[in-house]
Short mmCIF file of C-alpha atoms in Angstrom, two decimals:
data_model
loop_
_atom_site.label_atom_id
_atom_site.label_comp_id
_atom_site.label_asym_id
_atom_site.label_seq_id
_atom_site.Cartn_x
_atom_site.Cartn_y
_atom_site.Cartn_z
CA MET A 1 -0.20 0.10 -0.25
CA GLN A 2 1.46 3.37 -0.92
CA LYS A 3 1.70 5.78 2.02
CA ARG A 4 1.80 9.64 1.29
CA PRO A 5 2.83 11.47 3.98
CA GLY A 6 0.12 13.60 5.16
CA GLY A 7 -2.13 11.93 2.94
CA ARG A 8 -5.54 10.18 3.53
CA SER A 9 -3.33 6.93 4.25
CA ALA A 10 -1.26 8.73 6.83
CA ARG A 11 -4.09 10.62 8.56
CA VAL A 12 -6.41 7.18 9.01
CA ARG A 13 -2.83 5.02 10.41
CA ASP A 14 -2.59 8.14 13.13
CA ALA A 15 -6.61 8.34 13.51
CA VAL A 16 -5.97 4.41 14.44
CA ARG A 17 -3.05 4.90 16.37
CA GLN A 18 -4.65 7.26 18.67
CA ALA A 19 -6.93 5.12 19.16
CA THR A 20 -5.14 2.40 20.13
CA LEU A 21 -3.46 4.44 22.49
CA ALA A 22 -6.61 5.40 23.98
CA GLU A 23 -8.07 2.04 24.27
CA LEU A 24 -4.24 0.93 25.89
CA ALA A 25 -4.76 3.50 28.49
CA GLU A 26 -8.50 3.14 29.31
CA HIS A 27 -8.43 -0.97 28.97
CA GLY A 28 -4.95 -2.11 28.67
CA TYR A 29 -4.03 -4.79 26.49
CA ASP A 30 -6.52 -7.12 27.38
CA GLY A 31 -9.59 -4.95 26.36
CA LEU A 32 -7.85 -3.97 23.25
CA THR A 33 -10.10 -5.11 20.07
CA VAL A 34 -10.20 -4.14 16.39
CA GLU A 35 -13.74 -3.49 16.99
CA ASN A 36 -13.30 -0.93 19.46
CA VAL A 37 -10.78 0.96 17.72
CA ALA A 38 -12.78 1.30 14.54
CA ILE A 39 -15.21 2.34 16.37
CA ARG A 40 -13.13 4.86 18.56
CA SER A 41 -10.89 6.35 15.69
CA GLY A 42 -14.01 6.52 13.26
CA VAL A 43 -12.26 4.24 10.71
CA HIS A 44 -14.30 1.44 9.33
CA LYS A 45 -13.44 -2.06 11.24
CA THR A 46 -13.21 -4.00 8.07
CA SER A 47 -10.28 -1.37 7.15
CA VAL A 48 -8.91 -1.58 10.23
CA TYR A 49 -8.98 -5.57 10.08
CA ARG A 50 -7.55 -5.33 6.52
CA ARG A 51 -4.52 -3.55 7.34
CA TRP A 52 -4.02 -3.96 10.75
CA GLY A 53 -5.13 -7.64 11.70
CA ASN A 54 -5.31 -7.91 15.51
CA ALA A 55 -4.75 -7.07 18.18
CA GLU A 56 -1.23 -7.57 17.94
CA GLY A 57 -1.00 -5.58 14.61
CA LEU A 58 -2.61 -1.94 15.97
CA ILE A 59 0.51 -3.19 19.04
CA ALA A 60 3.48 -3.10 17.00
CA ASP A 61 2.27 -0.27 14.36
CA ALA A 62 1.76 2.00 17.51
CA LEU A 63 5.08 1.10 18.56
CA GLU A 64 6.71 1.43 15.07
CA LEU A 65 5.55 5.34 15.34
CA ALA A 66 6.82 5.97 18.08
CA ARG A 67 9.99 4.43 17.35
CA GLY A 68 9.85 6.76 14.90
CA GLU A 69 9.49 10.03 17.18
CA PRO A 70 11.73 12.42 18.18
CA TRP A 71 13.59 11.27 21.57
CA PRO A 72 15.22 14.71 23.12
CA VAL A 73 18.59 13.41 24.52
CA PRO A 74 19.73 15.83 27.12
CA ASP A 75 22.99 17.37 27.03
CA THR A 76 23.80 18.81 30.31
CA GLY A 77 27.58 18.81 30.39
CA SER A 78 27.83 16.10 33.00
CA PHE A 79 27.64 12.52 31.96
CA ARG A 80 26.12 11.53 35.64
CA GLU A 81 23.51 14.28 35.33
CA ASP A 82 22.72 13.09 31.29
CA LEU A 83 22.31 9.36 32.91
CA ARG A 84 19.76 10.69 35.80
CA GLU A 85 17.61 12.95 33.70
CA ILE A 86 17.13 9.96 30.95
CA VAL A 87 16.39 7.23 34.05
CA ARG A 88 14.34 9.78 35.48
CA SER A 89 12.41 10.23 32.81
CA VAL A 90 11.73 6.62 32.25
CA GLN A 91 10.76 7.25 36.02
CA ARG A 92 8.19 9.87 35.26
CA GLU A 93 6.67 8.57 31.93
CA PHE A 94 5.20 5.41 34.65
CA ALA A 95 4.18 7.27 36.98
CA ASP A 96 2.14 9.64 35.08
CA PRO A 97 -1.29 8.53 34.48
CA ALA A 98 -1.54 9.87 30.83
CA THR A 99 1.32 7.95 29.87
CA GLY A 100 1.88 5.36 32.12
CA PRO A 101 -0.70 2.89 31.51
CA VAL A 102 -0.15 2.99 27.71
CA ALA A 103 3.64 2.03 28.35
CA SER A 104 2.46 -0.61 31.08
CA ALA A 105 0.22 -2.26 28.42
CA PHE A 106 3.00 -2.55 25.76
CA VAL A 107 5.39 -4.71 28.27
CA THR A 108 2.11 -6.49 29.25
CA ALA A 109 1.25 -7.16 25.26
CA ALA A 110 5.05 -8.46 25.04
CA ALA A 111 4.41 -11.12 27.53
CA LEU A 112 1.40 -12.65 26.05
CA SER A 113 2.22 -12.04 22.09
CA ALA A 114 5.25 -12.64 20.58
CA ALA A 115 4.63 -10.45 17.85
CA ALA A 116 3.90 -7.44 20.63
CA ALA A 117 7.33 -8.93 21.87
CA GLN A 118 9.49 -8.58 18.70
CA SER A 119 7.74 -4.98 18.08
CA LEU A 120 9.02 -3.87 21.93
CA HIS A 121 12.20 -5.47 21.19
CA GLY A 122 12.61 -3.13 18.08
CA PHE A 123 11.16 -0.04 19.96
CA PHE A 124 13.98 -0.66 22.86
CA ALA A 125 17.06 -1.16 20.40
CA THR A 126 16.20 2.05 19.13
CA ARG A 127 15.92 4.29 22.32
CA HIS A 128 18.95 2.26 23.75
CA ASP A 129 21.22 3.74 20.61
CA GLN A 130 19.81 7.10 20.78
CA ALA A 131 20.15 7.21 24.91
CA ALA A 132 23.62 5.79 24.65
CA VAL A 133 24.50 9.03 22.79
CA VAL A 134 25.04 10.60 26.27
CA VAL A 135 27.29 7.46 27.14
CA ARG A 136 29.11 7.73 24.00
CA ARG A 137 29.87 11.99 24.71
CA ALA A 138 31.46 10.52 27.95
CA VAL A 139 33.93 8.29 26.24
CA GLU A 140 34.83 10.52 24.34
CA ARG A 141 35.32 13.63 27.01
CA GLY A 142 38.00 10.64 28.41
CA GLU A 143 36.09 9.94 31.39
CA LEU A 144 34.73 6.64 30.47
CA PRO A 145 37.07 3.79 29.15
CA ALA A 146 36.81 3.80 25.06
CA ASP A 147 35.94 0.24 25.47
CA THR A 148 32.82 0.71 27.38
CA ASP A 149 29.48 -1.53 26.09
CA VAL A 150 27.93 2.30 25.44
CA THR A 151 24.11 0.46 25.02
CA ASP A 152 24.78 -1.82 28.70
CA VAL A 153 25.21 1.43 30.66
CA ILE A 154 22.03 2.40 29.32
CA ARG A 155 20.33 -0.97 30.16
CA MET A 156 21.99 -0.90 33.21
CA ALA A 157 20.76 2.77 34.18
CA VAL A 158 17.19 2.13 33.45
CA ALA A 159 16.84 -2.25 34.45
CA PRO A 160 16.13 -1.12 38.21
CA VAL A 161 13.24 1.03 37.59
CA TYR A 162 11.21 -1.75 35.38
CA TYR A 163 12.10 -4.16 37.86
CA ARG A 164 10.41 -2.29 40.37
CA LEU A 165 7.52 -2.05 38.05
CA PHE A 166 7.24 -4.98 36.20
CA ILE A 167 8.78 -7.96 38.54
CA THR A 168 8.72 -7.16 42.26
CA HIS A 169 5.92 -4.75 41.84
CA GLU A 170 7.38 -1.89 44.38
CA PRO A 171 7.35 1.83 44.22
CA VAL A 172 9.59 3.69 41.92
CA THR A 173 10.72 7.50 43.38
CA ALA A 174 12.76 9.96 41.92
CA ARG A 175 15.34 9.16 44.33
CA ASP A 176 15.38 5.30 43.13
CA ALA A 177 15.36 6.35 39.58
CA GLU A 178 18.92 8.47 40.20
CA ARG A 179 20.37 5.88 42.38
CA ALA A 180 20.05 3.69 39.06
CA ALA A 181 21.56 6.22 36.89
CA ASP A 182 24.36 6.89 39.43
CA ALA A 183 25.31 3.12 40.00
CA ALA A 184 25.64 2.25 36.00
CA ALA A 185 27.47 5.17 35.92
CA ALA A 186 29.88 4.31 38.54
CA ALA A 187 30.07 1.13 37.22
CA ALA A 188 30.98 2.62 33.53
CA ARG A 189 34.12 4.24 35.85
CA ALA A 190 35.07 1.28 36.90
CA GLY A 191 35.07 -0.35 33.56
CA VAL A 192 33.23 -3.18 34.35
CA ILE A 193 30.38 -2.11 31.78
CA MET B 1 -8.78 -24.47 58.28
CA GLN B 2 -6.29 -26.33 60.43
CA LYS B 3 -3.52 -27.12 59.08
CA ARG B 4 -1.40 -30.61 60.17
CA PRO B 5 1.99 -30.60 58.86
CA GLY B 6 2.10 -33.61 56.75
CA GLY B 7 -1.12 -34.49 57.13
CA ARG B 8 -4.13 -34.47 54.61
CA SER B 9 -4.54 -31.05 54.41
CA ALA B 10 -0.73 -30.54 53.25
CA ARG B 11 -1.15 -33.66 50.80
CA VAL B 12 -4.13 -32.06 49.53
CA ARG B 13 -2.21 -28.54 49.41
CA ASP B 14 1.03 -29.71 48.02
CA ALA B 15 -0.69 -32.05 45.42
CA VAL B 16 -2.71 -29.20 44.36
CA ARG B 17 0.53 -26.85 44.01
CA GLN B 18 2.57 -29.38 42.00
CA ALA B 19 -0.36 -29.24 39.60
CA THR B 20 -0.42 -25.63 39.46
CA LEU B 21 3.24 -25.55 38.49
CA ALA B 22 2.61 -28.14 36.13
CA GLU B 23 0.02 -26.39 34.40
CA LEU B 24 1.89 -22.99 34.18
CA ALA B 25 4.33 -24.41 32.47
CA GLU B 26 2.31 -25.95 29.77
CA HIS B 27 0.01 -23.53 29.27
CA GLY B 28 1.23 -20.41 31.16
CA TYR B 29 -0.94 -17.76 33.23
CA ASP B 30 -3.46 -17.76 30.36
CA GLY B 31 -4.26 -21.29 30.14
CA LEU B 32 -4.33 -21.76 33.95
CA THR B 33 -7.76 -22.99 35.67
CA VAL B 34 -8.95 -24.68 38.28
CA GLU B 35 -10.62 -27.60 36.37
CA ASN B 36 -8.01 -28.28 34.90
CA VAL B 37 -5.88 -28.22 38.40
CA ALA B 38 -8.20 -29.91 39.99
CA ILE B 39 -7.96 -33.06 37.08
CA ARG B 40 -4.48 -32.81 37.39
CA SER B 41 -3.92 -32.66 41.07
CA GLY B 42 -6.92 -35.63 41.56
CA VAL B 43 -8.40 -33.11 44.24
CA HIS B 44 -12.33 -32.56 43.90
CA LYS B 45 -13.14 -29.80 42.01
CA THR B 46 -15.37 -27.92 44.74
CA SER B 47 -12.69 -28.20 47.03
CA VAL B 48 -10.11 -26.81 44.80
CA TYR B 49 -12.91 -23.85 44.72
CA ARG B 50 -13.54 -23.86 48.06
CA ARG B 51 -9.83 -23.33 49.13
CA TRP B 52 -8.01 -21.52 46.76
CA GLY B 53 -10.89 -19.55 44.94
CA ASN B 54 -9.61 -19.40 41.35
CA ALA B 55 -6.62 -18.93 39.27
CA GLU B 56 -4.98 -16.02 41.39
CA GLY B 57 -5.29 -17.91 44.56
CA LEU B 58 -3.36 -20.68 43.11
CA ILE B 59 -1.02 -18.26 42.08
CA ALA B 60 -0.88 -16.90 45.40
CA ASP B 61 -0.29 -20.31 47.34
CA ALA B 62 2.13 -21.44 44.78
CA LEU B 63 4.32 -18.51 45.05
CA GLU B 64 3.77 -18.58 49.46
CA LEU B 65 5.32 -22.14 49.17
CA ALA B 66 8.10 -21.15 46.94
CA ARG B 67 8.68 -18.22 49.59
CA GLY B 68 9.20 -20.88 52.09
CA GLU B 69 11.46 -23.41 50.43
CA PRO B 70 15.24 -23.01 50.99
CA TRP B 71 17.32 -20.89 48.96
CA PRO B 72 20.65 -21.99 49.36
CA VAL B 73 22.74 -18.58 49.36
CA PRO B 74 26.47 -18.74 48.05
CA ASP B 75 29.35 -18.48 50.44
CA THR B 76 32.45 -18.50 48.03
CA GLY B 77 34.83 -16.07 50.04
CA SER B 78 34.54 -13.51 47.65
CA PHE B 79 31.56 -11.10 47.25
CA ARG B 80 32.44 -10.55 43.55
CA GLU B 81 31.66 -14.69 43.25
CA ASP B 82 28.89 -14.80 45.55
CA LEU B 83 26.86 -11.84 43.72
CA ARG B 84 28.09 -13.28 40.03
CA GLU B 85 26.20 -17.05 41.40
CA ILE B 86 23.18 -14.94 42.73
CA VAL B 87 22.46 -13.37 39.35
CA ARG B 88 23.92 -16.40 37.03
CA SER B 89 21.76 -18.39 39.02
CA VAL B 90 18.85 -16.36 38.41
CA GLN B 91 19.50 -16.65 34.73
CA ARG B 92 19.77 -20.39 34.57
CA GLU B 93 16.44 -20.89 36.32
CA PHE B 94 14.96 -18.65 33.23
CA ALA B 95 16.78 -20.54 30.49
CA ASP B 96 16.24 -24.06 32.17
CA PRO B 97 13.21 -25.45 30.29
CA ALA B 98 12.17 -27.18 33.12
CA THR B 99 11.85 -24.25 35.85
CA GLY B 100 11.77 -20.86 33.04
CA PRO B 101 7.99 -21.39 31.74
CA VAL B 102 6.83 -21.30 35.25
CA ALA B 103 9.02 -18.49 36.63
CA SER B 104 7.65 -16.62 33.47
CA ALA B 105 4.08 -17.60 34.19
CA PHE B 106 4.26 -15.93 37.62
CA VAL B 107 5.82 -12.64 36.14
CA THR B 108 3.15 -12.79 33.59
CA ALA B 109 0.35 -13.44 36.27
CA ALA B 110 1.40 -10.61 38.16
CA ALA B 111 1.08 -7.94 35.47
CA LEU B 112 -2.59 -9.18 34.53
CA SER B 113 -4.07 -9.64 38.55
CA ALA B 114 -2.98 -7.38 41.08
CA ALA B 115 -3.43 -10.18 43.63
CA ALA B 116 -0.55 -11.66 41.94
CA ALA B 117 1.61 -8.74 42.04
CA GLN B 118 0.86 -8.66 45.73
CA SER B 119 2.34 -12.18 46.24
CA LEU B 120 5.17 -11.85 43.90
CA HIS B 121 6.12 -8.71 45.29
CA GLY B 122 5.97 -10.86 49.13
CA PHE B 123 8.04 -13.40 47.42
CA PHE B 124 10.66 -10.82 45.96
CA ALA B 125 10.97 -9.52 49.49
CA THR B 126 11.99 -12.77 51.11
CA ARG B 127 14.50 -13.43 47.88
CA HIS B 128 15.99 -9.86 48.61
CA ASP B 129 16.94 -10.27 51.82
CA GLN B 130 18.17 -13.93 52.03
CA ALA B 131 19.91 -13.01 48.97
CA ALA B 132 21.18 -9.50 50.63
CA VAL B 133 23.16 -11.98 53.11
CA VAL B 134 26.30 -11.86 50.56
CA VAL B 135 26.34 -8.20 50.64
CA ARG B 136 26.06 -7.94 54.34
CA ARG B 137 28.93 -10.44 54.68
CA ALA B 138 31.23 -7.96 52.12
CA VAL B 139 30.11 -4.94 54.27
CA GLU B 140 30.81 -6.64 58.05
CA ARG B 141 34.20 -7.22 56.15
CA GLY B 142 35.13 -3.78 55.36
CA GLU B 143 34.43 -4.38 51.42
CA LEU B 144 31.68 -2.34 51.00
CA PRO B 145 30.56 1.09 53.22
CA ALA B 146 28.80 0.63 56.09
CA ASP B 147 25.63 2.33 54.51
CA THR B 148 25.06 0.16 51.96
CA ASP B 149 21.77 -0.62 50.82
CA VAL B 150 22.49 -4.66 50.80
CA THR B 151 18.95 -5.07 49.21
CA ASP B 152 19.23 -2.39 46.69
CA VAL B 153 22.61 -3.95 45.81
CA ILE B 154 20.71 -7.09 44.87
CA ARG B 155 17.76 -5.32 43.01
CA MET B 156 20.51 -3.59 40.87
CA ALA B 157 22.66 -6.93 40.24
CA VAL B 158 19.66 -8.82 39.06
CA ALA B 159 17.47 -6.39 37.05
CA PRO B 160 19.30 -6.03 33.87
CA VAL B 161 18.32 -9.66 33.53
CA TYR B 162 14.96 -9.06 34.37
CA TYR B 163 14.91 -6.39 31.86
CA ARG B 164 16.29 -8.22 28.72
CA LEU B 165 13.82 -11.22 29.82
CA PHE B 166 10.73 -8.98 30.30
CA ILE B 167 11.03 -5.63 28.97
CA THR B 168 13.63 -5.67 25.91
CA HIS B 169 12.93 -9.70 25.35
CA GLU B 170 16.62 -9.69 24.34
CA PRO B 171 18.96 -12.92 24.76
CA VAL B 172 20.73 -13.34 27.98
CA THR B 173 24.01 -14.90 28.49
CA ALA B 174 26.03 -16.42 31.83
CA ARG B 175 28.42 -12.93 30.76
CA ASP B 176 25.62 -10.85 30.62
CA ALA B 177 24.77 -11.69 34.63
CA GLU B 178 28.74 -11.77 35.10
CA ARG B 179 28.41 -8.35 33.76
CA ALA B 180 25.29 -7.19 35.87
CA ALA B 181 26.68 -9.07 39.42
CA ASP B 182 29.94 -6.92 38.35
CA ALA B 183 28.62 -3.58 37.70
CA ALA B 184 26.01 -3.98 40.78
CA ALA B 185 29.81 -4.73 43.05
CA ALA B 186 31.52 -1.91 41.47
CA ALA B 187 28.62 0.51 42.01
CA ALA B 188 28.54 -0.53 45.66
CA ARG B 189 32.33 -0.15 46.33
CA ALA B 190 32.11 2.79 45.11
CA GLY B 191 29.20 3.77 48.01
CA VAL B 192 26.63 5.08 45.36
CA ILE B 193 24.18 2.05 46.46
#
């Protein structure tokens, strides 16, 4: 299917995506249906089925669009502050009632669907690359060893936030986020990442 | 209900629990039903309903029993090796086809059910306390600062394994596990955890 940017196809895609996100926010992955997305978006049900197939297809496309969105990388001049800001932004995203339920629904969808897991995998590959810019800068400034695994520094920094949210079901404070960032920064400086 | 250790009640509970674990291994949380657990355990369906209520109750009880099981804490004499062994044991548990699907089913159940999340929260609180013994020993030996948050060292060490498994859906190697342990150990030595 030919997709002209800004054309009818792009408008339909955006409407379906917005409806998908709104449905996820309200009902979670378990409540996501092609029917409800069709009603909410005003796009005919048969069109949604033809183009997106099912709930997994809707999730995959919403993640594909999220992946392509601009994602501002902090540049405070301090590696520690940059890393803290990245982890705090993750913590804030989940704490925000406007974005948290949708982000959580993506994680749940991936636990239940291999296709959604594949989409989420791709989404995080992009985010890791984008966030790793702050680590690469620190390497270039000579603050970190040249052989630092820049994306693994990002994984180590954000992992404790996700661990509390989705594994142990513990609260996550801004202080927890900062501490996780500081731990990853210290480990990177020690040359173990 | 009075529960005599080793009595009929304990035997029934164990049979139901074993059936719950086997059903989770085969069908995941989505496929867990009181009916199937009753058939598999040989315990009458009405008894299972009366005592466990539903799939959430079965999950909660299986976790409660897992929580009470002995969990060997490594004691190699080296903090780094002890921590590596803890994280590797998590990595191995999920890689093992006999235990991985069940452990994954608990995480998925917690994403879908607040009651299961509460059970998993309690399970991890116990595991963190048990594993933190290796960190406490390192503090006592003077290897780590006296104000080290011993359970947070455990969280930071294991979080990257869970992050790869349940968030980014990336493979996890024994080397990834060791690196995560080394990162947490370095951060603890630097006094940031």
